[in-house]
Each structure stands twice: as structure tokens, then as C-alpha cells.
């Protein structure tokens, strides 16, 4: 009887030990995935809020793109993550939920001018310092409305010059800055050649190609694997990804597979027009669908 009890006890210990190791096993499996799916704190209405992490977990995403906070006419971003105590809370929560931070976004430049703001280097440095402190390897920089190189070609020279400076700063910090422009793939590829820095790459956006009537898969091929750091993998709002006739995600996956690309697919929009503010409803559906295509098997 004692032998049997001892044997049962050892089995229980083994089971407990195995269950304690399970989160690490799951995290290791996640880190090896070719494609990972993330949401954006700004778009799930949790800009720089710790609760964005819990919501990301509930949605079912693998990670989160964090925003640097508002910009407006300030000298730099209104960045709560500049506080080490708040950063520590984020890192602790992400670790507990087995989530990753895929990127840090400077969305203030959607409306503000990267070409003209006098303190752009301070803004960049603040972002790079935060990224380094949180071990985030990708920065998102949209050139936005005021940096539209199709409508404002005269801004090309100052933007290229500033992006060269940004590239040197990013190299020192050990991160890559992913830019979003209004150019087509050929134009963006030429821009990257002018900048000539491996720390400045394209942050590709499905919706930019689609709304301008471009072939999504062809645009990806033109840019090429080495020039795309991350992907905003949604269209404009209206319908979910699974109901969108303008995006064939299986074909997109085939294209990315053939290119040898791997990385983060970040959900920005593709919200149902009938319930655009229902965050869990929209982002859970799009996360589930992206994973069913890109993480199948």
C-alpha cells in the first residue's frame, strides 16, 4: 500500500511540474511561429492603457502595438511609458499573459509633419529610448497627411534627409523604423534606396494598395522580403476580413510564403460598419480569421 501511495504521489508531482512548465512551452511555440497576429492599443480604444493587454489576450492576439501617445503642438509625445514604473507594469502584465510587444507607434505623425516639426529628433529619441527600455525592435512611423509624397513631392528631399538621420539613430538603438507612405511599391522601393539604411524599411499596409486600385500581391513582391519589416494586414472599415471580396488572404499567405517573409500581421481596421465601435466583436473576428489562415496546422 505504501508503495502504491508513493507511486501515486510521484505521478502527481510529475503532473504538477508539467503544468507549471506549460506556459513556457506555449510561449516557446508562439515565438517560433512564422506569422504572428497583433492588435493596436489605439485602435482597440486603449491608447497607453495597461488594460489594453488584458483586452488583447481576450481578443486572442499574440501581441500588441503600443502607441507613443498624443503629439499635437507639443515638443514631443505625451508618453506615459517614459515613466519606468509604468513600463514595469506593462512588462510584468505582458509576461503574465504571454503577450509580446510587436512595435511602438508614432501615430502623432498621421496628422503632424515629419518634414517640418523642429523637434523631430527629440520625438524620435524619446520613442527609441522607450523601445529600448521595453525591448521593442520595431518603430512605426507614418508619414501621414502632411507627409504625403504623392500630393507634396516637394517634401521628398527634407523627408529623405530626416529619415537618414532617423536611420542612424535607430541603428544606435538597435531597432528598425517601419515607414508608411502614400507611394506605390515601386515608388517606396526607390525611396528606401535613396535613404539607403537597413534600419529604415517599409511597414506595408494592405489598405493603401487596395484603395488605390493596386494588386496587393504584386506590391508585396515588388517591395520584397528584405524591405518589409511589418504588415498592417487589414482593409478600410466596412466589413470583416473574412467577408471582404477585395482581399484573398490565402493568396496573400501564398505570396508571403513564396517570398520567404515572416513576421507580425497587425490588425488596424476592417471593422463591421454596422458595429464599428464594438471592439471585441470586430477584433476577435479578424484575429481569429487571420490566425485560421496564417497559423493553420
mmCIF file of C-alpha atoms in Angstrom:
data_model
loop_
_atom_site.group_PDB
_atom_site.id
_atom_site.type_symbol
_atom_site.label_atom_id
_atom_site.label_comp_id
_atom_site.label_asym_id
_atom_site.label_seq_id
_atom_site.Cartn_x
_atom_site.Cartn_y
_atom_site.Cartn_z
ATOM 1 C CA UNK A 1 0.000 0.000 0.000
ATOM 2 C CA UNK A 2 2.840 2.378 0.877
ATOM 3 C CA UNK A 3 4.494 1.613 -2.477
ATOM 4 C CA UNK A 4 1.252 2.404 -4.312
ATOM 5 C CA UNK A 5 0.816 5.697 -2.423
ATOM 6 C CA UNK A 6 4.396 6.666 -3.173
ATOM 7 C CA UNK A 7 3.916 5.824 -6.843
ATOM 8 C CA UNK A 8 0.718 7.902 -6.995
ATOM 9 C CA UNK A 9 2.428 10.797 -5.221
ATOM 10 C CA UNK A 10 5.299 10.796 -7.747
ATOM 11 C CA UNK A 11 2.780 10.795 -10.614
ATOM 12 C CA UNK A 12 1.017 13.788 -9.082
ATOM 13 C CA UNK A 13 4.322 15.626 -8.727
ATOM 14 C CA UNK A 14 5.123 14.956 -12.375
ATOM 15 C CA UNK A 15 1.728 16.270 -13.454
ATOM 16 C CA UNK A 16 2.109 19.417 -11.353
ATOM 17 C CA UNK A 17 5.600 20.011 -12.687
ATOM 18 C CA UNK A 18 4.394 19.562 -16.239
ATOM 19 C CA UNK A 19 1.541 22.010 -15.762
ATOM 20 C CA UNK A 20 3.907 24.612 -14.320
ATOM 21 C CA UNK A 21 6.118 24.291 -17.384
ATOM 22 C CA UNK A 22 3.210 24.524 -19.833
ATOM 23 C CA UNK A 23 3.118 28.348 -20.159
ATOM 24 C CA UNK A 24 6.831 28.368 -21.057
ATOM 25 C CA UNK A 25 6.251 25.637 -23.633
ATOM 26 C CA UNK A 26 3.353 27.590 -25.141
ATOM 27 C CA UNK A 27 5.401 30.792 -25.221
ATOM 28 C CA UNK A 28 8.289 28.989 -26.909
ATOM 29 C CA UNK A 29 5.908 27.610 -29.527
ATOM 30 C CA UNK A 30 4.485 31.097 -30.074
ATOM 31 C CA UNK A 31 7.936 32.638 -30.514
ATOM 32 C CA UNK A 32 8.721 30.101 -33.263
ATOM 33 C CA UNK A 33 5.618 30.865 -35.324
ATOM 34 C CA UNK A 34 6.315 32.169 -38.803
ATOM 35 C CA UNK A 35 3.390 34.570 -38.642
ATOM 36 C CA UNK A 36 2.095 36.279 -35.504
ATOM 37 C CA UNK A 37 -1.028 38.393 -35.113
ATOM 38 C CA UNK A 38 -1.234 41.643 -33.138
ATOM 39 C CA UNK A 39 -3.731 44.396 -32.418
ATOM 40 C CA UNK A 40 -3.100 48.105 -31.753
ATOM 41 C CA UNK A 41 -3.813 49.772 -28.403
ATOM 42 C CA UNK A 42 -5.059 52.931 -30.159
ATOM 43 C CA UNK A 43 -7.489 51.006 -32.363
ATOM 44 C CA UNK A 44 -8.900 48.885 -29.523
ATOM 45 C CA UNK A 45 -9.557 52.197 -27.727
ATOM 46 C CA UNK A 46 -6.883 51.582 -25.066
ATOM 47 C CA UNK A 47 -4.157 54.049 -26.036
ATOM 48 C CA UNK A 48 -1.343 53.751 -23.484
ATOM 49 C CA UNK A 49 -3.652 51.969 -21.044
ATOM 50 C CA UNK A 50 -2.437 48.911 -19.152
ATOM 51 C CA UNK A 51 -5.867 47.325 -19.637
ATOM 52 C CA UNK A 52 -5.034 47.046 -23.363
ATOM 53 C CA UNK A 53 -3.040 43.935 -22.518
ATOM 54 C CA UNK A 54 -5.926 42.107 -20.875
ATOM 55 C CA UNK A 55 -8.169 43.017 -23.808
ATOM 56 C CA UNK A 56 -5.526 41.836 -26.292
ATOM 57 C CA UNK A 57 -5.452 38.490 -24.516
ATOM 58 C CA UNK A 58 -9.256 38.241 -24.571
ATOM 59 C CA UNK A 59 -9.278 39.042 -28.293
ATOM 60 C CA UNK A 60 -6.860 36.166 -28.846
ATOM 61 C CA UNK A 61 -3.947 38.064 -30.411
ATOM 62 C CA UNK A 62 -0.298 37.146 -29.889
ATOM 63 C CA UNK A 63 0.844 40.691 -29.251
ATOM 64 C CA UNK A 64 0.227 44.413 -29.155
ATOM 65 C CA UNK A 65 1.429 47.517 -30.982
ATOM 66 C CA UNK A 66 1.680 50.323 -28.420
ATOM 67 C CA UNK A 67 1.263 53.997 -29.250
ATOM 68 C CA UNK A 68 3.633 56.729 -28.050
ATOM 69 C CA UNK A 69 0.705 58.948 -27.064
ATOM 70 C CA UNK A 70 -0.616 62.241 -28.400
ATOM 71 C CA UNK A 71 1.603 64.794 -30.136
ATOM 72 C CA UNK A 72 -0.316 67.884 -31.242
ATOM 73 C CA UNK A 73 1.811 71.024 -30.834
ATOM 74 C CA UNK A 74 3.940 69.543 -28.030
ATOM 75 C CA UNK A 75 7.720 69.377 -28.180
ATOM 76 C CA UNK A 76 7.427 65.604 -28.005
ATOM 77 C CA UNK A 77 4.895 62.839 -27.379
ATOM 78 C CA UNK A 78 2.662 62.714 -24.297
ATOM 79 C CA UNK A 79 4.242 59.394 -23.408
ATOM 80 C CA UNK A 80 3.218 57.687 -20.153
ATOM 81 C CA UNK A 81 5.731 54.932 -20.880
ATOM 82 C CA UNK A 82 8.563 57.366 -20.174
ATOM 83 C CA UNK A 83 7.846 56.522 -16.517
ATOM 84 C CA UNK A 84 9.892 53.434 -15.501
ATOM 85 C CA UNK A 85 7.182 52.350 -13.045
ATOM 86 C CA UNK A 86 4.524 52.264 -15.776
ATOM 87 C CA UNK A 87 6.878 50.421 -18.132
ATOM 88 C CA UNK A 88 7.484 47.841 -15.429
ATOM 89 C CA UNK A 89 3.731 47.301 -15.057
ATOM 90 C CA UNK A 90 3.417 46.754 -18.813
ATOM 91 C CA UNK A 91 6.291 44.291 -18.934
ATOM 92 C CA UNK A 92 5.038 42.359 -15.922
ATOM 93 C CA UNK A 93 1.490 42.146 -17.301
ATOM 94 C CA UNK A 94 2.660 41.114 -20.767
ATOM 95 C CA UNK A 95 4.803 38.384 -19.261
ATOM 96 C CA UNK A 96 1.902 37.102 -17.144
ATOM 97 C CA UNK A 97 -0.393 36.988 -20.194
ATOM 98 C CA UNK A 98 2.315 35.596 -22.526
ATOM 99 C CA UNK A 99 1.987 38.526 -24.906
ATOM 100 C CA UNK A 100 4.669 40.303 -26.936
ATOM 101 C CA UNK A 101 5.053 43.943 -27.917
ATOM 102 C CA UNK A 102 5.468 43.847 -31.690
ATOM 103 C CA UNK A 103 6.059 47.560 -32.225
ATOM 104 C CA UNK A 104 5.914 51.095 -30.855
ATOM 105 C CA UNK A 105 3.923 53.563 -32.965
ATOM 106 C CA UNK A 106 4.374 57.287 -33.530
ATOM 107 C CA UNK A 107 0.835 57.815 -34.839
ATOM 108 C CA UNK A 108 1.059 61.513 -33.996
ATOM 109 C CA UNK A 109 2.705 61.857 -37.409
ATOM 110 C CA UNK A 110 -0.504 60.859 -39.172
ATOM 111 C CA UNK A 111 -1.561 64.488 -38.649
ATOM 112 C CA UNK A 112 1.719 66.245 -37.813
ATOM 113 C CA UNK A 113 4.517 66.984 -40.287
ATOM 114 C CA UNK A 114 7.603 64.800 -40.016
ATOM 115 C CA UNK A 115 9.190 67.055 -42.656
ATOM 116 C CA UNK A 116 8.690 70.314 -40.761
ATOM 117 C CA UNK A 117 8.491 69.757 -36.994
ATOM 118 C CA UNK A 118 11.637 71.368 -35.483
ATOM 119 C CA UNK A 119 11.952 68.906 -32.582
ATOM 120 C CA UNK A 120 11.610 65.710 -34.633
ATOM 121 C CA UNK A 121 14.921 64.356 -33.317
ATOM 122 C CA UNK A 122 13.730 64.672 -29.718
ATOM 123 C CA UNK A 123 10.497 62.901 -30.655
ATOM 124 C CA UNK A 124 12.466 60.117 -32.305
ATOM 125 C CA UNK A 125 14.886 59.799 -29.404
ATOM 126 C CA UNK A 126 12.067 59.601 -26.850
ATOM 127 C CA UNK A 127 10.485 56.836 -28.904
ATOM 128 C CA UNK A 128 13.767 54.962 -29.330
ATOM 129 C CA UNK A 129 14.525 55.227 -25.604
ATOM 130 C CA UNK A 130 11.114 53.765 -24.770
ATOM 131 C CA UNK A 131 11.538 50.991 -27.329
ATOM 132 C CA UNK A 132 14.943 50.058 -25.979
ATOM 133 C CA UNK A 133 13.694 50.062 -22.372
ATOM 134 C CA UNK A 134 10.821 47.748 -23.342
ATOM 135 C CA UNK A 135 12.916 45.601 -25.715
ATOM 136 C CA UNK A 136 10.738 46.538 -28.695
ATOM 137 C CA UNK A 137 12.562 46.147 -32.001
ATOM 138 C CA UNK A 138 10.216 47.918 -34.446
ATOM 139 C CA UNK A 139 9.070 51.554 -34.583
ATOM 140 C CA UNK A 140 6.107 52.580 -36.742
ATOM 141 C CA UNK A 141 6.403 55.969 -38.454
ATOM 142 C CA UNK A 142 3.549 57.021 -40.760
ATOM 143 C CA UNK A 143 4.355 59.991 -42.983
ATOM 144 C CA UNK A 144 0.662 60.848 -42.861
ATOM 145 C CA UNK A 145 -1.387 63.580 -44.492
ATOM 146 C CA UNK A 146 1.253 66.313 -44.246
ATOM 147 C CA UNK A 147 3.983 63.974 -45.450
ATOM 148 C CA UNK A 148 2.058 62.670 -48.469
ATOM 149 C CA UNK A 149 4.775 62.397 -51.124
ATOM 150 C CA UNK A 150 2.269 61.964 -53.957
ATOM 151 C CA UNK A 151 0.457 65.228 -53.191
ATOM 152 C CA UNK A 152 3.530 67.041 -51.855
ATOM 153 C CA UNK A 153 6.550 65.862 -53.884
ATOM 154 C CA UNK A 154 8.490 68.968 -52.814
ATOM 155 C CA UNK A 155 8.778 67.408 -49.337
ATOM 156 C CA UNK A 156 10.758 64.447 -50.630
ATOM 157 C CA UNK A 157 14.220 65.975 -50.071
ATOM 158 C CA UNK A 158 13.639 67.075 -46.439
ATOM 159 C CA UNK A 159 11.888 63.787 -45.617
ATOM 160 C CA UNK A 160 14.728 61.713 -47.088
ATOM 161 C CA UNK A 161 17.260 63.800 -45.172
ATOM 162 C CA UNK A 162 15.371 63.374 -41.907
ATOM 163 C CA UNK A 163 14.885 59.651 -42.479
ATOM 164 C CA UNK A 164 18.636 59.288 -42.973
ATOM 165 C CA UNK A 165 19.106 60.920 -39.565
ATOM 166 C CA UNK A 166 16.386 58.675 -38.122
ATOM 167 C CA UNK A 167 18.108 55.616 -39.573
ATOM 168 C CA UNK A 168 21.383 56.451 -37.842
ATOM 169 C CA UNK A 169 19.540 56.976 -34.556
ATOM 170 C CA UNK A 170 17.680 53.672 -34.993
ATOM 171 C CA UNK A 171 20.932 51.850 -35.717
ATOM 172 C CA UNK A 172 22.405 53.067 -32.427
ATOM 173 C CA UNK A 173 19.292 51.862 -30.582
ATOM 174 C CA UNK A 174 19.277 48.514 -32.374
ATOM 175 C CA UNK A 175 15.780 48.907 -33.813
ATOM 176 C CA UNK A 176 14.161 49.235 -37.243
ATOM 177 C CA UNK A 177 11.826 52.083 -38.219
ATOM 178 C CA UNK A 178 8.983 50.974 -40.463
ATOM 179 C CA UNK A 179 7.590 53.814 -42.573
ATOM 180 C CA UNK A 180 4.158 54.040 -44.169
ATOM 181 C CA UNK A 181 3.889 56.249 -47.261
ATOM 182 C CA UNK A 182 1.310 57.045 -49.939
ATOM 183 C CA UNK A 183 3.652 55.773 -52.668
ATOM 184 C CA UNK A 184 3.136 52.596 -54.654
ATOM 185 C CA UNK A 185 5.608 49.739 -54.150
ATOM 186 C CA UNK A 186 7.964 50.906 -56.912
ATOM 187 C CA UNK A 187 7.972 54.424 -55.502
ATOM 188 C CA UNK A 188 8.529 53.229 -51.949
ATOM 189 C CA UNK A 189 11.334 50.938 -53.055
ATOM 190 C CA UNK A 190 13.032 53.895 -54.736
ATOM 191 C CA UNK A 191 12.564 55.974 -51.574
ATOM 192 C CA UNK A 192 14.218 53.252 -49.476
ATOM 193 C CA UNK A 193 17.135 53.179 -51.917
ATOM 194 C CA UNK A 194 17.562 56.944 -51.533
ATOM 195 C CA UNK A 195 17.551 56.647 -47.738
ATOM 196 C CA UNK A 196 19.996 53.733 -48.026
ATOM 197 C CA UNK A 197 19.743 52.474 -44.459
ATOM 198 C CA UNK A 198 18.898 48.935 -43.361
ATOM 199 C CA UNK A 199 17.244 50.375 -40.247
ATOM 200 C CA UNK A 200 14.549 52.077 -42.344
ATOM 201 C CA UNK A 201 12.099 49.682 -44.014
ATOM 202 C CA UNK A 202 8.520 49.581 -45.252
ATOM 203 C CA UNK A 203 5.641 48.981 -42.838
ATOM 204 C CA UNK A 204 3.289 47.674 -45.527
ATOM 205 C CA UNK A 205 -0.439 48.455 -45.331
ATOM 206 C CA UNK A 206 -2.972 46.327 -47.239
ATOM 207 C CA UNK A 207 -5.496 49.174 -47.388
ATOM 208 C CA UNK A 208 -3.094 51.593 -49.110
ATOM 209 C CA UNK A 209 -2.697 49.201 -52.024
ATOM 210 C CA UNK A 210 -6.383 48.288 -52.224
ATOM 211 C CA UNK A 211 -7.887 51.782 -52.064
ATOM 212 C CA UNK A 212 -5.538 52.910 -54.851
ATOM 213 C CA UNK A 213 -6.501 50.003 -57.104
ATOM 214 C CA UNK A 214 -3.147 48.243 -56.910
ATOM 215 C CA UNK A 215 -2.548 44.489 -56.991
ATOM 216 C CA UNK A 216 -1.859 43.651 -53.350
ATOM 217 C CA UNK A 217 0.239 40.566 -54.056
ATOM 218 C CA UNK A 218 2.235 42.262 -56.791
ATOM 219 C CA UNK A 219 3.001 45.201 -54.488
ATOM 220 C CA UNK A 220 4.361 42.812 -51.853
ATOM 221 C CA UNK A 221 6.560 41.083 -54.436
ATOM 222 C CA UNK A 222 7.918 44.382 -55.768
ATOM 223 C CA UNK A 223 8.950 45.552 -52.298
ATOM 224 C CA UNK A 224 10.462 42.178 -51.474
ATOM 225 C CA UNK A 225 11.099 40.271 -48.275
ATOM 226 C CA UNK A 226 14.066 42.299 -47.040
ATOM 227 C CA UNK A 227 12.301 45.648 -47.341
ATOM 228 C CA UNK A 228 9.120 44.841 -45.375
ATOM 229 C CA UNK A 229 9.509 44.939 -41.601
ATOM 230 C CA UNK A 230 5.854 44.535 -40.618
ATOM 231 C CA UNK A 231 2.352 44.486 -42.143
ATOM 232 C CA UNK A 232 -0.894 46.249 -41.301
ATOM 233 C CA UNK A 233 -2.999 43.351 -42.526
ATOM 234 C CA UNK A 234 -6.454 44.919 -42.891
ATOM 235 C CA UNK A 235 -8.521 46.997 -45.298
ATOM 236 C CA UNK A 236 -10.534 50.142 -44.597
ATOM 237 C CA UNK A 237 -13.609 49.759 -42.382
ATOM 238 C CA UNK A 238 -16.794 48.262 -43.784
ATOM 239 C CA UNK A 239 -16.665 44.503 -43.397
ATOM 240 C CA UNK A 240 -14.535 41.929 -41.575
ATOM 241 C CA UNK A 241 -11.570 40.405 -43.375
ATOM 242 C CA UNK A 242 -13.427 37.126 -43.920
ATOM 243 C CA UNK A 243 -16.236 38.988 -45.713
ATOM 244 C CA UNK A 244 -14.019 41.288 -47.782
ATOM 245 C CA UNK A 245 -14.016 40.444 -51.516
ATOM 246 C CA UNK A 246 -11.049 42.764 -52.057
ATOM 247 C CA UNK A 247 -8.618 40.632 -50.021
ATOM 248 C CA UNK A 248 -7.809 36.981 -50.742
ATOM 249 C CA UNK A 249 -5.820 36.167 -47.611
ATOM 250 C CA UNK A 250 -4.988 32.636 -48.749
ATOM 251 C CA UNK A 251 -3.354 34.106 -51.837
ATOM 252 C CA UNK A 252 -1.568 36.714 -49.701
ATOM 253 C CA UNK A 253 -0.195 33.951 -47.479
ATOM 254 C CA UNK A 254 0.985 32.046 -50.541
ATOM 255 C CA UNK A 255 2.737 35.195 -51.779
ATOM 256 C CA UNK A 256 4.438 35.834 -48.426
ATOM 257 C CA UNK A 257 5.394 32.152 -48.155
ATOM 258 C CA UNK A 258 6.992 32.251 -51.603
ATOM 259 C CA UNK A 259 8.828 35.458 -50.690
ATOM 260 C CA UNK A 260 10.190 33.794 -47.558
ATOM 261 C CA UNK A 261 8.791 36.583 -45.381
ATOM 262 C CA UNK A 262 7.882 36.082 -41.732
ATOM 263 C CA UNK A 263 6.757 38.460 -39.014
ATOM 264 C CA UNK A 264 3.855 40.321 -37.467
ATOM 265 C CA UNK A 265 0.473 40.849 -39.108
ATOM 266 C CA UNK A 266 -1.086 43.787 -37.290
ATOM 267 C CA UNK A 267 -4.848 44.359 -37.285
ATOM 268 C CA UNK A 268 -5.721 48.015 -37.757
ATOM 269 C CA UNK A 269 -9.252 48.263 -39.197
ATOM 270 C CA UNK A 270 -11.631 46.054 -41.276
ATOM 271 C CA UNK A 271 -14.379 46.756 -38.736
ATOM 272 C CA UNK A 272 -18.021 45.924 -39.440
ATOM 273 C CA UNK A 273 -19.741 49.181 -40.453
ATOM 274 C CA UNK A 274 -22.850 48.141 -38.511
ATOM 275 C CA UNK A 275 -20.916 47.971 -35.211
ATOM 276 C CA UNK A 276 -17.678 49.952 -35.724
ATOM 277 C CA UNK A 277 -17.122 50.698 -32.027
ATOM 278 C CA UNK A 278 -17.707 47.139 -30.794
ATOM 279 C CA UNK A 279 -14.042 46.365 -30.174
ATOM 280 C CA UNK A 280 -14.194 42.729 -29.062
ATOM 281 C CA UNK A 281 -16.739 41.851 -31.758
ATOM 282 C CA UNK A 282 -14.581 43.224 -34.578
ATOM 283 C CA UNK A 283 -11.047 42.492 -33.453
ATOM 284 C CA UNK A 284 -11.779 38.998 -32.163
ATOM 285 C CA UNK A 285 -13.334 38.075 -35.516
ATOM 286 C CA UNK A 286 -10.429 39.440 -37.549
ATOM 287 C CA UNK A 287 -7.821 37.909 -35.232
ATOM 288 C CA UNK A 288 -9.498 34.519 -35.433
ATOM 289 C CA UNK A 289 -9.716 34.683 -39.222
ATOM 290 C CA UNK A 290 -6.106 35.806 -39.712
ATOM 291 C CA UNK A 291 -4.908 33.012 -37.443
ATOM 292 C CA UNK A 292 -7.042 30.440 -39.288
ATOM 293 C CA UNK A 293 -5.167 31.323 -42.485
ATOM 294 C CA UNK A 294 -1.659 32.148 -41.295
ATOM 295 C CA UNK A 295 -1.310 29.812 -38.307
ATOM 296 C CA UNK A 296 -3.184 26.784 -39.649
ATOM 297 C CA UNK A 297 -1.551 23.492 -38.763
#
